[in-house]
Coordinates of C-alpha atoms in Angstrom, one line a residue:
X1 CA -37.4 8.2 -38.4
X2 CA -36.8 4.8 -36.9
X3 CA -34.8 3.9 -33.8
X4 CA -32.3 1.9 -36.2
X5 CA -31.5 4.6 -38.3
X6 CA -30.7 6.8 -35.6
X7 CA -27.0 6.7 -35.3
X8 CA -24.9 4.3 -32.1
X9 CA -23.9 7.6 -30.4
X10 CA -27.3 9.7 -30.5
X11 CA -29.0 6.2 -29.1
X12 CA -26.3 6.0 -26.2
X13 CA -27.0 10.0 -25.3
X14 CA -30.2 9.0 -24.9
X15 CA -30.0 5.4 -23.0
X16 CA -27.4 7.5 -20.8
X17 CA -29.8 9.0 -18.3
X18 CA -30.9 5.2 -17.1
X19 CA -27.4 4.0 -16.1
X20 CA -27.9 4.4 -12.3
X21 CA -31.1 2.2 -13.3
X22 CA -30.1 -1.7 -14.1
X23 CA -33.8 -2.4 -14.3
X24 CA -34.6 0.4 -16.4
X25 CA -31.9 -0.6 -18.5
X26 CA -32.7 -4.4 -18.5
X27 CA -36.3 -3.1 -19.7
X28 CA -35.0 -0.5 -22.8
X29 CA -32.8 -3.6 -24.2
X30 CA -36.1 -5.9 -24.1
X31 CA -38.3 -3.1 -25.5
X32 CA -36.6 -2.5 -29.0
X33 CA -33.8 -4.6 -31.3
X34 CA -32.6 -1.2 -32.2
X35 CA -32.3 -0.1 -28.4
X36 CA -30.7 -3.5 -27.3
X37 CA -26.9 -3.2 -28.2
X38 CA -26.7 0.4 -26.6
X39 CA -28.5 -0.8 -23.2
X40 CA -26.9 -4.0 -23.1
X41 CA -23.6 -2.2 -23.0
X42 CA -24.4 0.4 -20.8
X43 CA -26.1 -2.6 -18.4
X44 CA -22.9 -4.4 -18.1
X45 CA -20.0 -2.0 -18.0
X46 CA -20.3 -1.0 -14.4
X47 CA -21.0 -4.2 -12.5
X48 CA -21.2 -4.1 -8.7
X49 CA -22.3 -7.7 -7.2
X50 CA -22.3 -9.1 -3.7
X51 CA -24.8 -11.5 -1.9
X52 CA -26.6 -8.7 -0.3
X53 CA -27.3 -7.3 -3.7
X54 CA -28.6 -10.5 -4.7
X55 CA -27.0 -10.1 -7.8
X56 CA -24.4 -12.9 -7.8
X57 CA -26.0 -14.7 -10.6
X58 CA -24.2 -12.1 -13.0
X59 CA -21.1 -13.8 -12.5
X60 CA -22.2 -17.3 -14.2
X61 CA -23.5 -15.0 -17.0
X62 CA -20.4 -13.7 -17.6
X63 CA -18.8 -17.1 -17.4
X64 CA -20.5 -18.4 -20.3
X65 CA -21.0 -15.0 -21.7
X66 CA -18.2 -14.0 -23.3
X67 CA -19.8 -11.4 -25.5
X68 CA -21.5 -9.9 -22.5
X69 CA -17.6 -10.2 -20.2
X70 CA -16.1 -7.8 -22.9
X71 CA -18.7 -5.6 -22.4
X72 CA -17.3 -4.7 -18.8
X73 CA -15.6 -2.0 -17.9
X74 CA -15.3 -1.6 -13.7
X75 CA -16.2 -4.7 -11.7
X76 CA -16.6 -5.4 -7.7
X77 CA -17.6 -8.3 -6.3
X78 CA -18.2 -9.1 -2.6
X79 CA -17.7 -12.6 -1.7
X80 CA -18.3 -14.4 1.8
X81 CA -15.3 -17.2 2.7
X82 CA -14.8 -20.2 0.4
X83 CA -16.8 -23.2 1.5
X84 CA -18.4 -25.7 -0.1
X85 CA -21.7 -23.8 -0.6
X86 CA -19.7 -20.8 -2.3
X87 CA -17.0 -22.5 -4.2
X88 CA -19.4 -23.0 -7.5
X89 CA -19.1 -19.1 -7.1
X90 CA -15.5 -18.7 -7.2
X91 CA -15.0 -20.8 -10.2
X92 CA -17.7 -19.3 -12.0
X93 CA -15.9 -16.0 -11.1
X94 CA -12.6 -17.7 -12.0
X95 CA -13.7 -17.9 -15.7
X96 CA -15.6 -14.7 -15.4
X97 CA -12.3 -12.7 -14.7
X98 CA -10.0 -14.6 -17.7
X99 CA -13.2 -13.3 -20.4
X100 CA -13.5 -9.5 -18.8
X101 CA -10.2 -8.5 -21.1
X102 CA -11.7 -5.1 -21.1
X103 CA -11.9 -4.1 -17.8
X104 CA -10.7 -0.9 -16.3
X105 CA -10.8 -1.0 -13.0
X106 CA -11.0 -4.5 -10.9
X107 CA -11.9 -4.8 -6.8
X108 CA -12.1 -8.3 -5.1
X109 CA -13.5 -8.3 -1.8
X110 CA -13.0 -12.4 -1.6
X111 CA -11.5 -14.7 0.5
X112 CA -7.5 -14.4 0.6
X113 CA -7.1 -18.0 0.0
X114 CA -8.0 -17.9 -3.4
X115 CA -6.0 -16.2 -5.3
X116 CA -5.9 -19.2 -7.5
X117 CA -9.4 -17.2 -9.3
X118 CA -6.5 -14.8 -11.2
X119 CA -5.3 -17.9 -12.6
X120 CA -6.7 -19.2 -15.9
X121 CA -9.0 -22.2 -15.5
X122 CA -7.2 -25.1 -15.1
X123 CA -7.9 -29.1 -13.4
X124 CA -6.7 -27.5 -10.3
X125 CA -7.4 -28.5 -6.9
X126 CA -9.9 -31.4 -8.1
X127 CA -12.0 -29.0 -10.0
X128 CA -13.3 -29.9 -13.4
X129 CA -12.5 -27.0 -15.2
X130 CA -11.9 -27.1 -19.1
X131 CA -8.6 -24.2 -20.4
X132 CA -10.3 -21.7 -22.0
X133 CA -7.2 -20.5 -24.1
X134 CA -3.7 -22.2 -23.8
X135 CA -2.1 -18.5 -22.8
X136 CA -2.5 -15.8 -19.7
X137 CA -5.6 -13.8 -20.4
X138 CA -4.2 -9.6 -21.1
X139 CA -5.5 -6.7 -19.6
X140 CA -4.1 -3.5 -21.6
X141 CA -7.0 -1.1 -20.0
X142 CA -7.0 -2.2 -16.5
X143 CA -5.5 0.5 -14.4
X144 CA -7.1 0.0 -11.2
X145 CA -6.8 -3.4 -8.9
X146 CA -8.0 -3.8 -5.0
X147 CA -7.9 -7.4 -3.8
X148 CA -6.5 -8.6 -0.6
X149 CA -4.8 -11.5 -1.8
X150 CA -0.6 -11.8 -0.7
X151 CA 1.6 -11.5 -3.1
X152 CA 1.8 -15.0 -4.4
X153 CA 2.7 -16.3 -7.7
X154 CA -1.3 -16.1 -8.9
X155 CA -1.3 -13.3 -8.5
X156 CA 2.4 -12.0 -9.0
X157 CA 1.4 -13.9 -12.6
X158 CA -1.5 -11.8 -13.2
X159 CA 0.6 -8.5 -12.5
X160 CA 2.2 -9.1 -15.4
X161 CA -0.6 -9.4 -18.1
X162 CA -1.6 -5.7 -16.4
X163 CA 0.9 -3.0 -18.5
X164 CA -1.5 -0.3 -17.8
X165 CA -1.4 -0.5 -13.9
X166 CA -1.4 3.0 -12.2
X167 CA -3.0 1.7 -9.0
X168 CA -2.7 -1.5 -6.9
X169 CA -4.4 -1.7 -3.4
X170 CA -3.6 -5.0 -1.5
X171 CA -5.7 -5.2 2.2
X172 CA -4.4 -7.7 4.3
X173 CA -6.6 -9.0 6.5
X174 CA -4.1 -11.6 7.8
X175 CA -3.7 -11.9 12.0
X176 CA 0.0 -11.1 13.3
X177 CA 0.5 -14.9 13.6
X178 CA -0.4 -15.6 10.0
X179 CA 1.8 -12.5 9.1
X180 CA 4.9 -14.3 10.9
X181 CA 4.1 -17.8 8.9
X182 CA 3.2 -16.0 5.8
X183 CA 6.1 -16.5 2.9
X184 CA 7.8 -14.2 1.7
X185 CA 6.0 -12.2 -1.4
X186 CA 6.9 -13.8 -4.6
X187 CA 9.2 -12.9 -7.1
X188 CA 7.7 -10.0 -9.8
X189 CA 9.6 -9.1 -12.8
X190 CA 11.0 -5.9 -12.6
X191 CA 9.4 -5.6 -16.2
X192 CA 5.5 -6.2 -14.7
X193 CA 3.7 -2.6 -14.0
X194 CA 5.7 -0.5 -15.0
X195 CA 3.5 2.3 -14.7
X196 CA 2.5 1.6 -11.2
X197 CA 2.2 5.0 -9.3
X198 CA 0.5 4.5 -6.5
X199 CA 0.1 1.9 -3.7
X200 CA -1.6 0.7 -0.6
X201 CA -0.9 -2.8 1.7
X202 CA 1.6 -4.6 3.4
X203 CA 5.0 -3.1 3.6
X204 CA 6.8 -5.9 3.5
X205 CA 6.1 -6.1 -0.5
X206 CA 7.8 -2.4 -1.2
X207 CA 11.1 -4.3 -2.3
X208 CA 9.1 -5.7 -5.1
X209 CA 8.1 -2.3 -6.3
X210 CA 11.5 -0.8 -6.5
X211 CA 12.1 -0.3 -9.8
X212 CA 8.2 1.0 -9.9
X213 CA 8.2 4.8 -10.7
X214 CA 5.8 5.2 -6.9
X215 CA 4.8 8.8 -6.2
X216 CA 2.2 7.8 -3.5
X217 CA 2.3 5.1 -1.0
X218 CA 0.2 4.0 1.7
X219 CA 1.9 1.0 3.7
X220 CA 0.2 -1.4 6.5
X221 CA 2.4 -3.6 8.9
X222 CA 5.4 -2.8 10.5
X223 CA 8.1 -0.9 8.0
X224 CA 11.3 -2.1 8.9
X225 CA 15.5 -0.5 7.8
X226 CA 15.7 -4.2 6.0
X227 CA 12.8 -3.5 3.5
X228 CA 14.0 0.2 2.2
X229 CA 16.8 0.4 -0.5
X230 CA 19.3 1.5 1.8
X231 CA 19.5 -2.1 3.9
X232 CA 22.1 -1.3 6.8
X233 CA 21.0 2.2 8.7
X234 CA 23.8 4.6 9.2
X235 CA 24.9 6.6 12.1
X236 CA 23.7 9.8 12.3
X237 CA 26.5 11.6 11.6
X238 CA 27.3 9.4 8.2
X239 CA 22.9 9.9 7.9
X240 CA 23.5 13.6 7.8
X241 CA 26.9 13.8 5.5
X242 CA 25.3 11.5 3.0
X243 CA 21.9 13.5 3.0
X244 CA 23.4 16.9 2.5
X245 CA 25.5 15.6 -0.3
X246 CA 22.8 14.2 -2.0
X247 CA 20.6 16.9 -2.1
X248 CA 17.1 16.3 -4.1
X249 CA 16.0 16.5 -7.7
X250 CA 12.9 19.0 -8.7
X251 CA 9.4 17.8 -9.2
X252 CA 8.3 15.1 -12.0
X253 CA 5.0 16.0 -14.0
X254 CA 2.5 13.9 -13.3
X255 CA 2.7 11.7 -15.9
X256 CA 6.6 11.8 -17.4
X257 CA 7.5 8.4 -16.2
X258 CA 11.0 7.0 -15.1
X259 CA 13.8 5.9 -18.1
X260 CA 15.8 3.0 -16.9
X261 CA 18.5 5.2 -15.8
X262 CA 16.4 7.3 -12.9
X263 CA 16.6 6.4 -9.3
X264 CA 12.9 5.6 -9.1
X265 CA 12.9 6.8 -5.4
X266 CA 13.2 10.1 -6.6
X267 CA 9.2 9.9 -7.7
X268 CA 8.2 9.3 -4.2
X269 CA 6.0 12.9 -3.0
X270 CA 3.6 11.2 -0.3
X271 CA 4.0 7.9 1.9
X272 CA 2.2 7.0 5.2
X273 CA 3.6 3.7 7.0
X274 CA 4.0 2.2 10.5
X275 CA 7.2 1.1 11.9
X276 CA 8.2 -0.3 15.1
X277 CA 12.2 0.9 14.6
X278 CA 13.6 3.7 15.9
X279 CA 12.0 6.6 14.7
X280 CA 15.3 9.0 14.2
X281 CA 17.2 6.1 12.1
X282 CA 14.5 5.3 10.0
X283 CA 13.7 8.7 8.8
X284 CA 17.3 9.0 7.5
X285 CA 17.1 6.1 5.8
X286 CA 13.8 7.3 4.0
X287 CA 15.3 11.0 3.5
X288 CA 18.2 8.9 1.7
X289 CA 15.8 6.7 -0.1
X290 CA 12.9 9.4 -1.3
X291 CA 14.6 12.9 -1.4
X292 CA 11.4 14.4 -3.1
X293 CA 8.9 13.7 -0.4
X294 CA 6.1 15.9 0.0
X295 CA 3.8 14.8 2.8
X296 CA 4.9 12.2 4.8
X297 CA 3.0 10.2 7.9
X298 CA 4.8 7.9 10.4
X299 CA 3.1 6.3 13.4
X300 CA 5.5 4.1 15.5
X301 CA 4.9 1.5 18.3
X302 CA 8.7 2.2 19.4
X303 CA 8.7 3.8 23.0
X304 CA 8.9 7.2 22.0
X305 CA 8.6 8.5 25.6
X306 CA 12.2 7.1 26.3
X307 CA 13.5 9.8 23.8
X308 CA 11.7 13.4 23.4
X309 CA 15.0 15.0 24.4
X310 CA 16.9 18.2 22.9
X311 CA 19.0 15.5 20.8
X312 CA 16.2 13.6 19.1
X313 CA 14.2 16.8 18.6
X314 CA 17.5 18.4 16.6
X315 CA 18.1 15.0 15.4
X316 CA 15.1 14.6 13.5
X317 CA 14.6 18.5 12.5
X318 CA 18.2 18.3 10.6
X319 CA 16.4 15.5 8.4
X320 CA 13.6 17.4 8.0
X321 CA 15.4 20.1 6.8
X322 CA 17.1 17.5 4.1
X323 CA 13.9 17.4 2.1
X324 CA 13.5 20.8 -0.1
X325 CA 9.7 19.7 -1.3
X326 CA 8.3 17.9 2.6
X327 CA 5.6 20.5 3.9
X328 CA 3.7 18.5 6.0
X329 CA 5.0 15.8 8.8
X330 CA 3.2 13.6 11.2
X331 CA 5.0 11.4 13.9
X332 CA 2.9 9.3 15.7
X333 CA 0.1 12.1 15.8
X334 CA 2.6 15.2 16.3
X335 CA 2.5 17.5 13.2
X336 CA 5.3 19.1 12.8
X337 CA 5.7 22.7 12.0
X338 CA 8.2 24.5 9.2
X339 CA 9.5 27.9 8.9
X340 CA 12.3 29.9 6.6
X341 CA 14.9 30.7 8.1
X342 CA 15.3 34.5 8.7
X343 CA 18.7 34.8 8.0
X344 CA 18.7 34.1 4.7
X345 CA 17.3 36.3 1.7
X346 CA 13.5 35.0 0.8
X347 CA 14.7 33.7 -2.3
X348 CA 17.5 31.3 -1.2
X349 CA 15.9 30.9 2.4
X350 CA 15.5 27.4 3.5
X351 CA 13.0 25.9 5.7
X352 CA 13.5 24.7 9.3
X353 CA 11.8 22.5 11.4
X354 CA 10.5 23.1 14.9
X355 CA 9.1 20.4 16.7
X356 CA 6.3 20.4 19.0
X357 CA 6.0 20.8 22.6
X358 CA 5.7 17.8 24.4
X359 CA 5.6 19.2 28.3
X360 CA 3.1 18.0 30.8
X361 CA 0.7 20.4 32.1
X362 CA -2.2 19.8 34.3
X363 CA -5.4 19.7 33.2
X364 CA -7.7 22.3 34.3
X365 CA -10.7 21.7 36.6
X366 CA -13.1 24.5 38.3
X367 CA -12.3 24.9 41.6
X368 CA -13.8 22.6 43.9
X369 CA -16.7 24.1 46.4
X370 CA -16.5 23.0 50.3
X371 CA -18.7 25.1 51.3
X372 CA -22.0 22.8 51.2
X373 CA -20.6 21.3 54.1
X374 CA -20.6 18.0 52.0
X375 CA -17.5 15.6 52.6
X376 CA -14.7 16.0 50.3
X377 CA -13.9 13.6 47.8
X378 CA -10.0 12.5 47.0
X379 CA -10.9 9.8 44.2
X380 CA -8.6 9.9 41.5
X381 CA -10.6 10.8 38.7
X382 CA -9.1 14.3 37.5
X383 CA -5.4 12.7 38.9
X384 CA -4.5 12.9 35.0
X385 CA -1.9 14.5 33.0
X386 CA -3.6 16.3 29.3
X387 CA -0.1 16.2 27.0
X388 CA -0.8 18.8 24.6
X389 CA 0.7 18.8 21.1

């Protein structure tokens, strides 16, 4: 029987085995015509390039390629910063990216400042680039994005040709002075991702997911009162009346997603995030905002030491307790322990939270020895305090 009558799925059982192998693959599609369609698409739908690789040539393939771009599935690329030498690169990547319709999952390790690449080929910038189509390329599969682009409107734009978008991961590379001179995120339609579940960068583009149905956030930069749903922070008092009223809804299944009517915040089971607020205040606020939290993470630059008193201790616990589904919490390295409470049946018993202990002790050193008649030594370099957690 010959290769061609064998049918496409027997032929791409067999090529399967040399997918970790791009040469070995490059070498089956040369070998046969009946062999070539099933390695060609198995050559091209993982594609991992970067100048180290050497494999950067790929992406002016794909550029002119467009039979070969649709054959892509999951695509990195490593870029070095945009100069002269590289910018050929980019715009060869540029039309790359508007023919890959097919992709799955997307990661650009590039240089911030050109986010234009999400953009469809225009005369832009005094590049000679001819439109490739007259409308926004669309990306039904892609479910996956990493870049570290801001949120600008390039790439606020390409969000919304992405309805399939489970993951986004922005890494901001920017210093804290370009932070401070950095506009404000641009606008994104609250009908762009809708879908989106999880997320990791800057926390200062959250309000631009509000209406996202989040169950798992990871957020850089400092997480301020203004950028949670709740803008004004309450007294602690109106915190705790608010909070017990409330209450929380029960778990979502993994995949039921939000109808227009549900408070989105009520999705939200694990966030990590660093503020420089007041630690107390802004856990009400999030206890208000995502009642369902499951794990939660807080490191803040605020000068805790001025507060481990009975009152914050209680302070935070009574939030703690807010939050039926929370069974782990971290603040700023101290993990917090929870316990039922034994007055109540085991059935209706609910959970309290004790912090932990935060007094001094010394730190213990063996005894020093005199007796070698050697002169003492009163350095200061056990004159240390070990705070144990």
């Amino acid at each position: 029987m010959h290769l061609a009558a064998l049918p496409v799925e027997l032929l791409d059982a067999i090529l399967a085995p040399l997918a970790p192998s791009p040469a070995s693959l490059a070498a089956a599609a040369l070998s046969s015509a009946a062999l070539n369609p099933s390695a060609t698409r198995l050559l091209y739908r993982h594609l991992s390039l970067s100048d180290y690789a050497g494999n950067l040539s790929v992406i002016r393939l794909l550029a002119s390629r467009p039979d070969l771009a649709s054959l892509v599935r999951t695509f990195s690329v490593h870029l070095s910063d945009a100069d002269p030498a590289t910018l050929p690169t980019y715009a060869h990547l540029q039309r790359a990216l508007v023919r890959m319709t097919n992709l799955t999952s997307l990661a650009l390790y590039v240089d911030a400042s050109t986010s234009w690449i999400l953009s469809p080929p225009h005369a832009q910038n005094g590049q000679m680039c001819e439109i490739l189509r007259p409308d926004p390329p669309f990306y039904p599969r892609l479910e996956h994005l990493t870049c570290n682009f801001p949120l600008d409107p390039h790439l606020a734009a390409f969000l919304g040709q992405l309805p399939s978008l489970i993951s986004l991961q922005l890494a901001s590379l920017l210093s804290d002075a370009e932070i401070e001179s950095e506009p404000e995120p641009a606008f994104l339609h609250s009908s762009h991702i809708p879908l989106l579940e999880a997320y990791t960068g800057p926390a200062r583009v959250l309000p631009a997911l509000a209406s996202r149905p989040l169950r798992a956030v990871h957020l850089s930069g400092d997480l301020t009162l203004d950028l949670l749903p709740s803008t004004s922070a309450p007294s602690a008092e109106e915190a705790m009346s608010h909070l017990r009223k409330a209450g929380a809804t029960s778990n979502h299944p993994h995949h039921q997603h939000a109808s227009p009517d549900t408070d989105t915040g009520t999705l939200l089971q694990v966030m990590s995030a660093i503020t420089s607020a007041p630690p107390a205040p802004l856990l009400e606020a999030l206890a208000l905002a995502y009642p369902n939290l499951v794990c939660l993470r807080l490191m803040t630059t605020h000068a805790l030491w001025d507060l481990p008193d009975l009152a914050f201790y209680s302070r935070i616990a009574n939030t703690l307790a807010t939050l039926p589904h929370l069974t782990a919490f971290e603040l700023s390295g101290m993990h917090w322990q929870s316990r039922r409470k034994s007055s109540e049946p085991p059935a209706a018993a609910e959970k309290e939270w004790i912090s932990p202990p935060v007094s001094p002790r010394a730190a213990e050193f063996p005894p020093p020895d005199f007796e070698d008649g050697e002169p003492r030594d009163y350095d200061f370099d056990g004159a240390f305090l070990d705070w144990s957690y």
